[in-house]
Tab-separated table of C-alpha atoms and ligand atoms in Angstrom:
chain	number	residue	atom	x	y	z
A	1	MET	CA	-39.688	-69.684	17.252
A	2	ALA	CA	-40.644	-70.128	13.504
A	3	TRP	CA	-39.375	-71.857	10.457
A	4	PRO	CA	-36.463	-69.856	9.678
A	5	ALA	CA	-35.924	-70.457	5.645
A	6	THR	CA	-39.695	-70.521	4.789
A	7	THR	CA	-40.595	-67.462	6.647
A	8	ARG	CA	-38.281	-65.357	4.909
A	9	TYR	CA	-40.584	-65.538	1.992
A	10	GLY	CA	-43.640	-64.599	4.128
A	11	LEU	CA	-45.333	-67.864	3.516
A	12	PRO	CA	-47.547	-69.898	5.407
A	13	VAL	CA	-46.001	-73.319	6.670
A	14	ALA	CA	-46.916	-76.701	6.061
A	15	PRO	CA	-48.404	-78.774	8.880
A	16	GLY	CA	-46.405	-80.297	11.523
A	17	ASN	CA	-43.112	-82.412	10.477
A	18	LEU	CA	-43.840	-81.518	6.874
A	19	GLY	CA	-42.694	-77.887	7.816
A	20	LEU	CA	-39.377	-79.185	8.308
A	21	VAL	CA	-39.015	-80.659	4.805
A	22	GLN	CA	-40.356	-77.309	3.375
A	23	ASP	CA	-37.977	-75.258	5.211
A	24	PHE	CA	-35.180	-77.201	4.485
A	25	LEU	CA	-35.964	-76.862	0.721
A	26	ASN	CA	-36.466	-73.244	1.025
A	27	THR	CA	-32.899	-72.583	2.299
A	28	ILE	CA	-32.159	-72.262	-1.318
A	29	THR	CA	-31.933	-68.575	-2.923
A	30	GLU	CA	-34.921	-67.790	-5.283
A	31	GLY	CA	-37.310	-65.711	-6.435
A	32	THR	CA	-37.212	-61.580	-6.584
A	33	ILE	CA	-36.209	-60.962	-3.182
A	34	ALA	CA	-33.263	-63.490	-3.602
A	35	PRO	CA	-32.240	-63.621	-0.085
A	36	PRO	CA	-29.064	-65.640	0.618
A	37	ASP	CA	-28.867	-69.570	0.334
A	38	LEU	CA	-28.656	-70.641	4.082
A	39	LEU	CA	-26.560	-73.694	3.444
A	40	ALA	CA	-23.828	-71.672	1.211
A	41	THR	CA	-21.410	-71.386	4.396
A	42	LEU	CA	-20.668	-73.419	7.359
A	43	ASN	CA	-21.565	-70.491	9.488
A	44	ASP	CA	-24.725	-69.758	7.939
A	45	ALA	CA	-25.784	-73.504	7.738
A	46	GLN	CA	-25.143	-74.235	11.359
A	47	GLU	CA	-27.255	-71.045	12.274
A	48	TRP	CA	-29.938	-72.447	10.239
A	49	ALA	CA	-29.639	-75.722	11.579
A	50	ASP	CA	-29.592	-74.504	15.312
A	51	GLN	CA	-32.974	-72.811	14.525
A	52	VAL	CA	-34.585	-75.255	12.447
A	53	ILE	CA	-34.062	-78.057	14.871
A	54	GLU	CA	-35.200	-76.103	17.770
A	55	GLN	CA	-38.252	-75.263	15.638
A	56	TRP	CA	-38.753	-79.056	14.640
A	57	ILE	CA	-38.476	-80.522	18.502
A	58	SER	CA	-41.365	-77.904	19.154
A	59	VAL	CA	-43.942	-79.274	16.406
A	60	ASP	CA	-42.871	-82.853	16.351
A	61	ASP	CA	-45.668	-85.221	16.914
A	62	LEU	CA	-43.966	-88.361	15.589
A	63	GLY	CA	-41.246	-88.743	18.231
A	64	TRP	CA	-38.342	-88.203	15.538
A	65	ALA	CA	-36.930	-84.838	16.384
A	66	LYS	CA	-33.716	-84.610	18.557
A	67	THR	CA	-30.641	-82.456	18.589
A	68	LEU	CA	-27.702	-83.133	16.261
A	69	PRO	CA	-24.056	-82.688	16.145
A	70	ARG	CA	-22.508	-79.444	14.838
A	71	LEU	CA	-22.302	-79.525	11.499
A	72	THR	CA	-18.941	-80.475	9.587
A	73	GLU	CA	-17.943	-79.063	5.919
A	74	ASN	CA	-18.823	-82.830	4.862
A	75	ASP	CA	-22.195	-82.743	6.482
A	76	ARG	CA	-23.110	-79.351	4.844
A	77	LYS	CA	-21.697	-80.503	1.305
A	78	ALA	CA	-24.131	-83.578	1.514
A	79	LEU	CA	-27.144	-81.280	2.648
A	80	VAL	CA	-26.710	-79.516	-0.345
A	81	ALA	CA	-26.492	-82.527	-2.522
A	82	PHE	CA	-29.508	-84.123	-0.563
A	83	ARG	CA	-31.483	-80.792	-1.183
A	84	ASP	CA	-30.980	-81.175	-4.984
A	85	GLN	CA	-31.953	-84.653	-4.997
A	86	LEU	CA	-35.046	-84.365	-2.809
A	87	PHE	CA	-36.229	-81.291	-4.752
A	88	GLU	CA	-35.901	-83.237	-8.006
A	89	GLY	CA	-37.583	-86.342	-6.329
A	90	LEU	CA	-40.613	-84.148	-4.953
A	91	PHE	CA	-41.110	-81.981	-8.047
A	92	GLY	CA	-39.865	-83.965	-11.071
A	93	HIS	CA	-37.286	-81.342	-12.058
A	94	SER	CA	-34.089	-80.156	-10.681
A	95	HIS	CA	-34.162	-76.531	-9.291
A	96	SER	CA	-33.133	-73.529	-11.694
A	97	GLU	CA	-30.130	-72.587	-9.465
A	98	THR	CA	-28.216	-75.952	-9.563
A	99	ALA	CA	-29.740	-77.567	-12.675
A	100	GLY	CA	-26.825	-79.493	-14.006
A	101	GLY	CA	-24.740	-79.710	-10.864
A	102	PRO	CA	-22.985	-82.955	-9.404
A	103	ALA	CA	-25.516	-85.049	-8.034
A	104	ARG	CA	-24.712	-87.894	-5.834
A	105	LYS	CA	-25.357	-91.331	-6.958
A	106	ASN	CA	-28.528	-92.847	-5.420
A	107	PRO	CA	-27.607	-92.957	-1.504
A	108	THR	CA	-29.718	-95.518	0.549
A	109	TYR	CA	-31.360	-94.577	3.952
A	110	HIS	CA	-32.146	-97.086	6.491
A	111	PRO	CA	-35.241	-96.420	8.685
A	112	VAL	CA	-35.944	-98.635	11.664
A	113	MET	CA	-38.814	-100.542	12.310
A	114	THR	CA	-39.881	-102.093	15.608
A	115	VAL	CA	-42.931	-103.798	16.850
A	116	SER	CA	-43.920	-103.962	20.579
A	117	ALA	CA	-47.261	-104.001	22.647
A	118	GLY	CA	-46.998	-100.368	21.587
A	119	GLY	CA	-47.500	-101.219	17.805
A	120	ILE	CA	-45.567	-101.340	14.764
A	121	GLU	CA	-43.282	-98.046	14.636
A	122	LEU	CA	-41.094	-96.648	11.941
A	123	TRP	CA	-38.111	-94.503	12.961
A	124	PRO	CA	-35.326	-92.699	11.115
A	125	GLY	CA	-31.978	-94.438	11.324
A	126	GLY	CA	-28.252	-93.312	10.512
A	127	GLU	CA	-25.715	-91.158	12.547
A	128	GLY	CA	-25.469	-87.641	12.779
A	129	TRP	CA	-26.852	-85.906	9.714
A	130	LYS	CA	-27.708	-88.997	7.871
A	131	TYR	CA	-30.435	-89.222	10.476
A	132	PHE	CA	-31.829	-85.585	9.627
A	133	GLU	CA	-31.923	-86.612	5.728
A	134	THR	CA	-33.580	-90.002	6.773
A	135	ALA	CA	-36.110	-88.264	8.928
A	136	LEU	CA	-37.003	-85.887	6.038
A	137	LEU	CA	-37.399	-88.799	3.639
A	138	LEU	CA	-39.753	-90.422	6.259
A	139	ILE	CA	-41.849	-87.386	6.716
A	140	CYS	CA	-42.485	-87.407	3.045
A	141	HIS	CA	-43.367	-90.812	2.812
A	142	GLN	CA	-45.919	-90.178	5.559
A	143	GLY	CA	-47.157	-87.242	4.055
A	144	GLN	CA	-47.416	-89.245	0.644
A	145	LEU	CA	-49.566	-92.162	2.445
A	146	GLU	CA	-51.712	-89.097	3.946
A	147	GLY	CA	-52.350	-87.659	0.629
A	148	VAL	CA	-50.832	-84.165	1.945
A	149	LEU	CA	-47.459	-84.274	0.349
A	150	ARG	CA	-49.147	-83.140	-2.904
A	151	ARG	CA	-50.126	-80.039	-1.477
A	152	MET	CA	-46.310	-79.152	-1.371
A	153	LYS	CA	-45.157	-77.654	-4.516
A	154	SER	CA	-42.398	-75.488	-5.929
A	155	CYS	CA	-43.445	-72.217	-7.755
A	156	LYS	CA	-44.372	-72.537	-11.375
A	157	SER	CA	-42.217	-69.385	-12.287
A	158	ASP	CA	-39.219	-70.315	-14.290
A	159	THR	CA	-37.016	-68.242	-12.054
A	160	CYS	CA	-38.663	-69.180	-8.767
A	161	ASP	CA	-38.489	-72.603	-6.764
A	162	VAL	CA	-39.868	-71.192	-3.406
A	163	VAL	CA	-41.658	-74.329	-2.259
A	164	PHE	CA	-45.168	-73.481	-0.588
A	165	TYR	CA	-47.899	-75.524	0.996
A	166	ASP	CA	-51.102	-75.314	-1.167
A	167	ARG	CA	-54.262	-74.825	1.289
A	168	SER	CA	-56.681	-74.032	-1.556
A	169	ASN	CA	-59.577	-76.315	-1.550
A	170	ASN	CA	-59.156	-77.923	-4.963
A	171	ASN	CA	-55.196	-78.012	-4.527
A	172	SER	CA	-55.005	-75.902	-7.569
A	173	GLY	CA	-52.331	-73.492	-6.629
A	174	VAL	CA	-49.146	-72.888	-9.003
A	175	TRP	CA	-47.520	-69.655	-7.513
A	176	HIS	CA	-46.024	-69.317	-4.237
A	177	ASP	CA	-47.191	-65.940	-4.498
A	178	VAL	CA	-49.808	-64.846	-7.014
A	179	LYS	CA	-48.892	-61.043	-7.129
A	180	LEU	CA	-45.153	-61.547	-7.393
A	181	CYS	CA	-44.920	-64.710	-9.540
A	182	GLY	CA	-48.256	-64.992	-11.017
A	183	ASN	CA	-48.281	-61.434	-12.427
A	184	ARG	CA	-44.650	-61.485	-13.682
A	185	ALA	CA	-45.663	-64.675	-15.725
A	186	ASN	CA	-48.724	-62.985	-17.046
A	187	VAL	CA	-46.758	-59.816	-18.182
A	188	ARG	CA	-44.057	-62.132	-20.019
A	189	ALA	CA	-47.020	-64.139	-21.877
A	190	HIS	CA	-48.557	-60.848	-22.883
A	191	ARG	CA	-45.285	-59.314	-24.213
A	192	ALA	CA	-44.666	-62.936	-26.038
A	193	ARG	CA	-48.141	-62.660	-27.750
A	194	SER	CA	-47.524	-58.949	-28.733
A	195	ALA	CA	-44.263	-59.708	-30.319
A	196	VAL	CA	-45.720	-62.559	-32.524
A	197	ASN	CA	-48.812	-60.464	-33.459
B	1	ZN	ZN1	-42.482	-67.773	-7.089
């Protein structure tokens, strides 16, 4: 198995559970290749969910992965809204496809903390797909504490929001694909300069 959404872009995947966050965000349709939005219909979303959960279970080292109930149309709509919100929360702007769309009003999430002889542990809480959303937030939070979340970026191109994991030494990458998006931006900048001169 592989992360189903991210591998559509031929991208290297983020390590461990962060790969789940990256894959969720990459279900959007973006970029030159413009593959379908994997959450656009209930059938597509269920197919993605089956694959992503199988992959999540295989890489999970936090003990959070579990099988989830079949998606309902309401779950699917909530996931789409959550995807927009998470994208904006991580990257500071809405993604180009859904900018200006209806946003949910600050839903809250409830992680669970336990203390035992094994130590203090944090778990996702919530029923059904709310559990999944809470898990994604906790994974991001953990990545934030470990300093690796800042390596997860959305492509700098105006027309591409593909989410990539920057493995460069100084974390300086800005394009999901330098040839595809970096070159197009250079050509546009060159044309703009030529038009002015
Ligand atoms: Zn790109």
